[in-house]
Tab-separated table of C-alpha atoms in Angstrom:
chain	number	residue	atom	x	y	z
A	747	UNK	CA	104.070	51.817	69.914
A	748	UNK	CA	103.592	50.216	65.999
A	749	UNK	CA	101.320	47.848	68.142
A	750	UNK	CA	98.887	50.276	69.714
A	751	UNK	CA	99.097	52.775	67.582
A	752	UNK	CA	97.680	49.601	65.105
A	753	UNK	CA	95.465	48.620	67.027
A	754	UNK	CA	93.508	52.374	67.980
A	755	UNK	CA	92.706	52.805	64.127
A	756	UNK	CA	91.273	49.132	64.488
A	757	UNK	CA	88.918	49.577	66.736
A	758	UNK	CA	89.151	53.381	65.364
A	759	UNK	CA	87.532	51.860	62.318
A	760	UNK	CA	85.491	49.223	63.791
A	761	UNK	CA	83.659	52.060	65.850
A	762	UNK	CA	82.371	53.614	62.197
A	763	UNK	CA	81.644	51.326	61.111
A	764	UNK	CA	79.098	50.886	64.027
A	765	UNK	CA	78.081	53.941	64.204
A	766	UNK	CA	77.209	54.145	60.974
A	767	UNK	CA	75.216	51.291	60.385
A	768	UNK	CA	73.117	51.803	64.426
A	769	UNK	CA	73.467	54.969	64.831
A	770	UNK	CA	73.305	57.116	61.759
A	771	UNK	CA	72.098	60.894	62.570
A	772	UNK	CA	71.509	59.222	66.024
A	773	UNK	CA	68.338	57.814	65.200
A	774	UNK	CA	65.867	60.743	64.183
A	775	UNK	CA	62.866	60.183	62.478
A	776	UNK	CA	63.515	60.838	58.951
A	777	UNK	CA	61.179	64.467	58.868
A	778	UNK	CA	63.317	65.890	61.256
A	779	UNK	CA	66.897	64.818	59.857
A	780	UNK	CA	64.922	66.699	57.084
A	781	UNK	CA	64.499	69.834	58.999
A	782	UNK	CA	68.606	69.590	60.743
A	783	UNK	CA	70.070	69.246	57.087
A	784	UNK	CA	67.971	71.990	56.059
A	785	UNK	CA	68.841	73.834	58.993
A	786	UNK	CA	72.765	73.848	59.054
A	787	UNK	CA	73.108	73.987	54.882
A	788	UNK	CA	71.264	77.101	54.724
A	789	UNK	CA	73.513	78.145	57.184
A	790	UNK	CA	76.565	77.061	55.760
A	791	UNK	CA	76.891	77.810	52.167
A	792	UNK	CA	78.280	80.970	52.303
A	793	UNK	CA	81.350	79.886	54.458
A	794	UNK	CA	81.318	76.622	51.587
A	795	UNK	CA	81.360	79.268	48.816
A	796	UNK	CA	84.132	81.200	50.053
A	797	UNK	CA	86.383	79.072	50.671
A	798	UNK	CA	85.570	77.024	47.911
A	799	UNK	CA	87.132	80.207	45.965
A	800	UNK	CA	89.400	80.731	47.796
A	801	UNK	CA	91.078	77.228	47.324
A	802	UNK	CA	91.107	77.694	44.219
A	803	UNK	CA	93.078	80.535	44.072
A	804	UNK	CA	95.421	79.680	46.957
A	805	UNK	CA	95.675	76.560	44.410
A	806	UNK	CA	95.788	78.840	41.096
A	807	UNK	CA	98.962	80.877	42.748
A	808	UNK	CA	100.696	77.564	43.642
A	809	UNK	CA	100.298	76.162	39.782
A	810	UNK	CA	101.577	79.663	38.290
A	811	UNK	CA	104.135	79.463	41.176
A	812	UNK	CA	104.527	76.353	40.104
A	813	UNK	CA	105.097	76.592	36.041
A	814	UNK	CA	107.836	80.069	36.735
A	815	UNK	CA	109.361	78.356	39.185
A	816	UNK	CA	110.604	75.129	36.269
A	817	UNK	CA	112.320	72.391	38.141
A	818	UNK	CA	112.531	73.474	41.449
A	819	UNK	CA	111.821	70.282	42.546
A	820	UNK	CA	114.232	67.736	42.353
A	821	UNK	CA	113.124	65.344	39.396
A	822	UNK	CA	110.219	66.711	36.739
A	823	UNK	CA	108.311	64.113	37.958
A	824	UNK	CA	107.308	64.976	41.286
A	825	UNK	CA	107.374	68.951	39.939
A	826	UNK	CA	104.680	67.710	37.488
A	827	UNK	CA	103.080	66.109	40.184
A	828	UNK	CA	102.797	68.655	42.422
A	829	UNK	CA	101.067	71.292	38.917
A	830	UNK	CA	98.546	67.999	38.459
A	831	UNK	CA	97.106	67.851	42.433
A	832	UNK	CA	96.955	71.976	41.904
A	833	UNK	CA	94.868	71.440	38.863
A	834	UNK	CA	92.949	68.344	40.622
A	835	UNK	CA	91.545	70.504	42.868
A	836	UNK	CA	91.227	73.284	41.300
A	837	UNK	CA	88.582	71.514	39.215
A	838	UNK	CA	87.315	69.437	41.996
A	839	UNK	CA	86.552	73.260	43.732
A	840	UNK	CA	85.492	74.600	40.907
A	841	UNK	CA	82.665	71.608	39.914
A	842	UNK	CA	81.605	70.894	43.105
A	843	UNK	CA	81.070	74.607	43.790
A	844	UNK	CA	78.545	74.987	40.967
A	845	UNK	CA	76.725	71.446	42.203
A	846	UNK	CA	76.444	72.475	45.919
A	847	UNK	CA	74.880	76.581	44.293
A	848	UNK	CA	71.879	74.468	41.584
A	849	UNK	CA	70.928	71.407	45.223
A	850	UNK	CA	70.722	74.922	47.693
A	851	UNK	CA	68.855	76.662	45.182
A	852	UNK	CA	66.608	73.726	44.810
A	853	UNK	CA	66.509	73.231	48.044
A	854	UNK	CA	67.202	69.713	48.624
A	855	UNK	CA	69.657	68.686	51.806
A	856	UNK	CA	70.327	65.385	51.132
A	857	UNK	CA	72.307	65.642	47.352
A	858	UNK	CA	74.447	68.912	48.430
A	859	UNK	CA	75.797	67.184	51.029
A	860	UNK	CA	76.451	64.057	49.174
A	861	UNK	CA	78.676	66.374	46.991
A	862	UNK	CA	80.005	68.037	50.218
A	863	UNK	CA	81.541	64.819	51.435
A	864	UNK	CA	82.269	64.265	47.505
A	865	UNK	CA	84.260	66.969	47.871
A	866	UNK	CA	85.893	66.422	50.917
A	867	UNK	CA	87.263	63.362	49.689
A	868	UNK	CA	88.674	65.309	47.139
A	869	UNK	CA	90.786	67.574	49.378
A	870	UNK	CA	91.723	63.891	51.577
A	871	UNK	CA	93.341	62.546	48.123
A	872	UNK	CA	94.799	65.912	47.151
A	873	UNK	CA	96.937	65.640	50.608
A	874	UNK	CA	97.460	61.991	50.110
A	875	UNK	CA	98.749	62.504	46.306
A	876	UNK	CA	100.976	66.481	47.830
A	877	UNK	CA	102.240	63.645	50.397
A	878	UNK	CA	103.495	60.840	48.348
A	879	UNK	CA	105.651	63.642	46.167
A	880	UNK	CA	106.890	65.846	49.165
A	881	UNK	CA	108.193	61.807	51.170
A	882	UNK	CA	109.641	61.024	47.493
A	883	UNK	CA	111.547	64.515	48.576
A	884	UNK	CA	112.742	63.528	51.755
A	885	UNK	CA	110.082	65.480	53.122
A	886	UNK	CA	107.516	64.875	56.388
A	887	UNK	CA	104.889	63.271	55.036
A	888	UNK	CA	102.911	66.214	57.776
A	889	UNK	CA	101.143	67.386	54.772
A	890	UNK	CA	98.450	65.348	55.082
A	891	UNK	CA	98.263	65.306	58.736
A	892	UNK	CA	97.729	69.004	57.357
A	893	UNK	CA	95.811	68.729	54.727
A	894	UNK	CA	93.172	65.781	57.343
A	895	UNK	CA	93.399	68.105	60.306
A	896	UNK	CA	92.201	70.930	58.780
A	897	UNK	CA	89.009	68.742	56.433
A	898	UNK	CA	88.464	67.619	59.740
A	899	UNK	CA	88.228	70.404	61.807
A	900	UNK	CA	86.204	72.644	58.971
A	901	UNK	CA	84.304	70.393	57.486
A	902	UNK	CA	82.789	68.288	59.659
A	903	UNK	CA	78.892	68.048	60.083
A	904	UNK	CA	78.553	64.954	59.900
A	905	UNK	CA	80.041	61.229	61.602
A	906	UNK	CA	79.776	59.293	57.681
A	907	UNK	CA	81.677	62.873	55.576
A	908	UNK	CA	84.609	62.629	57.858
A	909	UNK	CA	84.809	58.966	58.885
A	910	UNK	CA	84.553	58.041	55.608
A	911	UNK	CA	86.437	59.998	54.342
A	912	UNK	CA	89.467	59.401	57.388
A	913	UNK	CA	89.099	56.213	56.907
A	914	UNK	CA	89.287	55.776	52.386
A	915	UNK	CA	92.658	58.393	52.801
A	916	UNK	CA	94.277	56.473	55.516
A	917	UNK	CA	93.750	53.426	53.102
A	918	UNK	CA	95.282	54.796	50.126
A	919	UNK	CA	98.137	56.292	51.851
A	920	UNK	CA	99.084	53.540	53.726
A	921	UNK	CA	99.173	51.459	50.221
A	922	UNK	CA	100.262	54.328	47.945
A	923	UNK	CA	103.283	54.440	50.553
A	924	UNK	CA	104.393	51.438	50.548
A	925	UNK	CA	104.574	50.881	46.801
A	926	UNK	CA	104.933	53.541	45.235
A	927	UNK	CA	108.684	53.696	44.623
A	928	UNK	CA	111.212	56.567	45.703
A	929	UNK	CA	109.558	57.388	48.721
A	930	UNK	CA	111.606	57.905	51.712
A	931	UNK	CA	109.818	55.885	54.623
A	932	UNK	CA	110.533	56.140	58.262
A	933	UNK	CA	109.537	53.168	60.502
A	934	UNK	CA	105.797	51.778	60.505
A	935	UNK	CA	105.574	53.786	63.872
A	936	UNK	CA	105.973	57.127	62.959
A	937	UNK	CA	103.050	56.391	60.142
A	938	UNK	CA	100.711	55.028	62.088
A	939	UNK	CA	101.225	57.656	64.924
A	940	UNK	CA	100.704	60.317	63.409
A	941	UNK	CA	97.265	58.949	61.501
A	942	UNK	CA	96.005	58.132	65.020
A	943	UNK	CA	96.578	61.853	65.855
A	944	UNK	CA	94.520	62.573	63.114
A	945	UNK	CA	91.863	59.712	63.679
A	946	UNK	CA	91.830	61.225	67.736
A	947	UNK	CA	90.988	64.845	66.123
A	948	UNK	CA	88.599	64.167	63.530
A	949	UNK	CA	86.861	62.113	66.472
A	950	UNK	CA	86.932	66.309	69.247
A	951	UNK	CA	85.224	67.505	66.047
A	952	UNK	CA	83.220	65.504	65.520
A	953	UNK	CA	81.631	66.586	68.731
A	954	UNK	CA	82.546	70.624	68.454
A	955	UNK	CA	81.385	70.834	65.093
A	956	UNK	CA	78.389	68.371	64.804
A	957	UNK	CA	77.347	67.274	68.644
A	958	UNK	CA	77.152	70.010	70.204
A	959	UNK	CA	75.776	71.990	67.018
A	960	UNK	CA	73.011	69.280	65.988
A	961	UNK	CA	72.027	68.815	69.354
A	962	UNK	CA	71.204	72.817	69.726
A	963	UNK	CA	69.222	72.555	66.491
A	964	UNK	CA	68.067	69.958	67.750
A	965	UNK	CA	66.272	72.068	71.164
A	966	UNK	CA	65.518	74.450	68.991
A	967	UNK	CA	64.074	71.561	66.230
A	968	UNK	CA	61.445	70.602	69.726
A	969	UNK	CA	60.287	74.449	70.939
A	970	UNK	CA	59.128	74.631	67.624
A	971	UNK	CA	57.503	71.394	68.008
A	972	UNK	CA	56.115	72.499	71.754
A	973	UNK	CA	54.949	75.946	70.195
A	974	UNK	CA	52.620	74.409	66.812
A	975	UNK	CA	51.238	71.596	69.317
A	976	UNK	CA	50.048	75.280	71.021
A	977	UNK	CA	48.890	76.540	68.150
A	978	UNK	CA	46.890	73.084	67.362
A	979	UNK	CA	45.037	72.514	71.129
A	980	UNK	CA	44.846	76.112	70.572
A	981	UNK	CA	41.917	75.145	67.198
A	982	UNK	CA	41.185	72.149	69.286
A	983	UNK	CA	37.487	71.606	71.585
A	984	UNK	CA	38.868	70.012	74.913
A	985	UNK	CA	36.014	67.200	74.248
A	986	UNK	CA	34.430	66.212	70.547
A	987	UNK	CA	38.546	66.305	70.074
A	988	UNK	CA	37.643	68.194	65.991
A	989	UNK	CA	37.823	71.935	65.964
A	990	UNK	CA	36.836	74.642	67.828
A	991	UNK	CA	35.289	77.449	66.019
A	992	UNK	CA	38.216	80.133	66.522
A	993	UNK	CA	39.510	78.109	64.065
A	994	UNK	CA	36.982	78.394	61.261
A	995	UNK	CA	36.710	81.941	62.371
A	996	UNK	CA	40.189	82.673	61.519
A	997	UNK	CA	40.307	80.549	58.023
A	998	UNK	CA	37.429	81.835	56.659
A	999	UNK	CA	38.977	83.833	53.921
A	1000	UNK	CA	42.005	81.379	53.440
A	1001	UNK	CA	42.392	77.770	52.572
A	1002	UNK	CA	38.549	77.641	52.872
A	1003	UNK	CA	37.505	78.460	49.191
A	1004	UNK	CA	34.161	76.121	49.395
A	1005	UNK	CA	32.905	77.228	45.807
A	1006	UNK	CA	35.890	76.214	43.848
A	1007	UNK	CA	36.554	73.367	46.080
A	1008	UNK	CA	32.956	72.283	45.803
A	1009	UNK	CA	32.561	72.244	48.974
A	1010	UNK	CA	29.653	70.190	51.008
A	1011	UNK	CA	28.612	70.920	54.395
A	1012	UNK	CA	26.855	69.025	56.639
A	1013	UNK	CA	24.536	70.226	59.671
A	1014	UNK	CA	23.664	68.144	61.857
A	1015	UNK	CA	22.627	68.447	65.553
A	1016	UNK	CA	21.222	65.875	68.618
A	1017	UNK	CA	17.589	65.233	69.458
A	1018	UNK	CA	16.583	66.157	72.496
A	1019	UNK	CA	19.898	67.149	73.774
A	1020	UNK	CA	18.500	69.646	76.396
A	1021	UNK	CA	15.914	66.652	77.209
A	1022	UNK	CA	18.958	64.496	77.846
A	1023	UNK	CA	21.424	66.812	79.434
A	1024	UNK	CA	18.267	67.033	81.957
A	1025	UNK	CA	16.972	63.809	82.467
A	1026	UNK	CA	20.931	61.812	82.613
A	1027	UNK	CA	22.830	64.357	84.435
A	1028	UNK	CA	25.384	66.545	81.665
A	1029	UNK	CA	28.458	64.412	82.970
A	1030	UNK	CA	26.156	62.108	80.125
A	1031	UNK	CA	25.196	64.710	78.051
A	1032	UNK	CA	28.912	65.040	77.220
A	1033	UNK	CA	29.424	61.190	77.626
A	1034	UNK	CA	27.371	62.009	74.343
A	1035	UNK	CA	28.802	64.753	72.574
A	1036	UNK	CA	32.837	62.844	73.303
A	1037	UNK	CA	30.837	59.203	71.515
A	1038	UNK	CA	29.469	61.664	68.332
A	1039	UNK	CA	33.335	63.488	68.050
A	1040	UNK	CA	34.847	60.279	67.925
A	1041	UNK	CA	32.074	58.609	64.966
A	1042	UNK	CA	32.701	61.739	62.788
A	1043	UNK	CA	36.902	62.008	62.633
A	1044	UNK	CA	36.652	58.473	62.083
A	1045	UNK	CA	34.184	59.319	58.873
A	1046	UNK	CA	37.153	61.567	57.825
A	1047	UNK	CA	38.986	60.302	55.422
A	1048	UNK	CA	39.941	62.413	52.874
A	1049	UNK	CA	42.594	64.978	52.703
A	1050	UNK	CA	41.212	68.947	54.132
A	1051	UNK	CA	37.642	67.367	54.991
A	1052	UNK	CA	36.954	68.072	58.688
A	1053	UNK	CA	34.846	68.935	61.100
A	1054	UNK	CA	34.586	72.001	63.984
A	1055	UNK	CA	32.195	72.374	66.607
A	1056	UNK	CA	29.660	75.003	66.027
A	1057	UNK	CA	28.015	75.278	69.389
A	1058	UNK	CA	26.687	73.165	72.213
A	1059	UNK	CA	25.050	70.318	70.378
A	1060	UNK	CA	26.181	71.717	67.453
A	1061	UNK	CA	28.258	70.608	64.038
A	1062	UNK	CA	29.536	71.365	61.387
A	1063	UNK	CA	31.642	69.294	58.509
A	1064	UNK	CA	33.320	70.211	55.344
A	1065	UNK	CA	33.737	67.646	52.863
A	1066	UNK	CA	35.820	68.891	49.725
A	1067	UNK	CA	35.217	67.701	46.532
A	1068	UNK	CA	31.830	66.278	46.751
A	1069	UNK	CA	28.743	65.653	45.095
A	1070	UNK	CA	25.017	65.569	46.662
A	1071	UNK	CA	24.617	62.348	46.350
A	1072	UNK	CA	28.049	61.156	47.940
A	1073	UNK	CA	27.670	63.633	50.732
A	1074	UNK	CA	23.372	62.829	51.724
A	1075	UNK	CA	25.314	58.454	51.220
A	1076	UNK	CA	27.993	60.131	54.061
A	1077	UNK	CA	24.996	61.750	55.770
A	1078	UNK	CA	22.847	59.022	55.632
A	1079	UNK	CA	26.161	56.556	56.673
A	1080	UNK	CA	26.504	58.998	59.627
A	1081	UNK	CA	23.181	59.014	60.772
A	1082	UNK	CA	22.729	55.349	60.780
A	1083	UNK	CA	26.137	54.556	62.945
A	1084	UNK	CA	25.091	57.741	66.056
A	1085	UNK	CA	21.154	55.452	65.559
A	1086	UNK	CA	23.551	52.348	66.582
A	1087	UNK	CA	26.020	53.498	69.542
A	1088	UNK	CA	25.246	54.101	73.086
A	1089	UNK	CA	26.981	54.963	75.524
A	1090	UNK	CA	26.587	53.998	79.281
A	1091	UNK	CA	24.633	55.325	82.084
A	1092	UNK	CA	26.291	54.708	85.402
A	1093	UNK	CA	23.751	51.946	86.667
A	1094	UNK	CA	24.214	49.891	84.366
A	1095	UNK	CA	21.704	51.941	81.495
A	1096	UNK	CA	22.001	52.272	78.231
A	1097	UNK	CA	21.383	55.377	76.842
A	1098	UNK	CA	21.157	55.924	72.123
A	1099	UNK	CA	20.047	58.913	70.655
A	1100	UNK	CA	20.033	59.809	67.352
A	1101	UNK	CA	20.741	63.849	65.395
A	1102	UNK	CA	19.070	64.952	62.516
A	1103	UNK	CA	21.308	66.521	59.234
A	1104	UNK	CA	21.335	69.842	56.905
A	1105	UNK	CA	22.890	69.144	53.904
A	1106	UNK	CA	24.194	72.204	51.376
A	1107	UNK	CA	27.107	71.485	47.714
A	1108	UNK	CA	28.441	74.840	47.560
A	1109	UNK	CA	27.615	75.991	43.921
A	1110	UNK	CA	28.703	79.257	41.347
A	1111	UNK	CA	31.110	80.739	44.245
A	1112	UNK	CA	28.728	80.766	46.915
A	1113	UNK	CA	29.651	82.136	50.116
A	1114	UNK	CA	29.864	81.282	53.303
A	1115	UNK	CA	27.508	82.610	55.463
A	1116	UNK	CA	25.138	81.610	52.577
A	1117	UNK	CA	27.002	78.309	52.825
A	1118	UNK	CA	25.847	77.831	56.512
A	1119	UNK	CA	22.737	79.425	56.375
A	1120	UNK	CA	21.528	76.804	53.018
A	1121	UNK	CA	22.636	74.114	55.140
A	1122	UNK	CA	20.865	75.603	58.829
A	1123	UNK	CA	17.832	75.553	56.263
A	1124	UNK	CA	17.976	72.328	55.873
A	1125	UNK	CA	18.710	71.613	59.175
A	1126	UNK	CA	15.532	73.527	60.394
A	1127	UNK	CA	13.570	70.571	58.574
A	1128	UNK	CA	15.732	67.546	59.286
A	1129	UNK	CA	14.146	68.997	62.817
A	1130	UNK	CA	10.975	68.965	61.864
A	1131	UNK	CA	11.060	65.168	62.270
A	1132	UNK	CA	14.664	64.019	63.804
A	1133	UNK	CA	16.641	61.346	62.743
A	1134	UNK	CA	16.738	62.400	59.759
A	1135	UNK	CA	18.642	63.763	56.594
A	1136	UNK	CA	18.082	66.781	55.257
A	1137	UNK	CA	19.243	68.714	51.794
């Protein structure tokens, strides 16, 4: 039995190391990992706070009873050892309670769980200390087992927390068990069987307290992402893949502060688009729109810049924090790119087309309607000659 237990413990350690190395947090991408940690932190903080306070109260009572019953242990050094364990655990709980509250308020999940892991390890060390002291008085070392079981069943949020704590504390316990003088030792088979039982419970706790919970949160995350995708698609024009007019209408009074952001606006229109549809058909017209949308999206490089399909062949392009000269350069580059592009037409022919562009700059907190009007008037002037940029 002793050798079987040792083998299983070795396999357990190997499994945990491999798990940490290859499948930490299920290979979830960083963004999703932070969402899950944040979600768990928000739901569990009150429980952590209550448990830490409860542990401090219980340990304080134990310390007080120990002080009132001087000499209850067979040796005074053992009695002092118990007192040290009680005081150590109270201090560890207090420090962790303060730090967890700080990181919870700052909304930082990763350092929050680093200190959860530290508290977990302190709890294990407390169990080690109490077990060694109990063993010197010929009591069972199952105190340690009880401690391990309680920790793995409750504070088991991520595998590395419980797994690493259980491995390190088990090594410390085995080392002290065989090196500390005065320990009443049982046979090795019993010792390793006990540790094996603890680790099995840890693995079970992984499944019930972590795997199932994370799967539920991942499902919630997937639903949330699907809703975001559907909401985004509601704002995207199917043909050109730029924003549709609904997006512009619903965001005029919120994030689109044109005057404050010194917004530059391009209003553009495909020249002779009706003739293209009449001559080549609407499928070719759609290809022209699709190509234009693709070129526009490639020209938008800065965060906060965006394009809206304003009408049939009319587009609005908003650029934040721009100047008149920069806006004219962007318009001219776009006009040249479209002029040099071609659309393949059935029968092997190639079609080229041009656009006209009107430019306007938001100054002196100009309103949305006036900004559109200025760009529209500039576009009207550009359409007089076509394939040109006007301001």
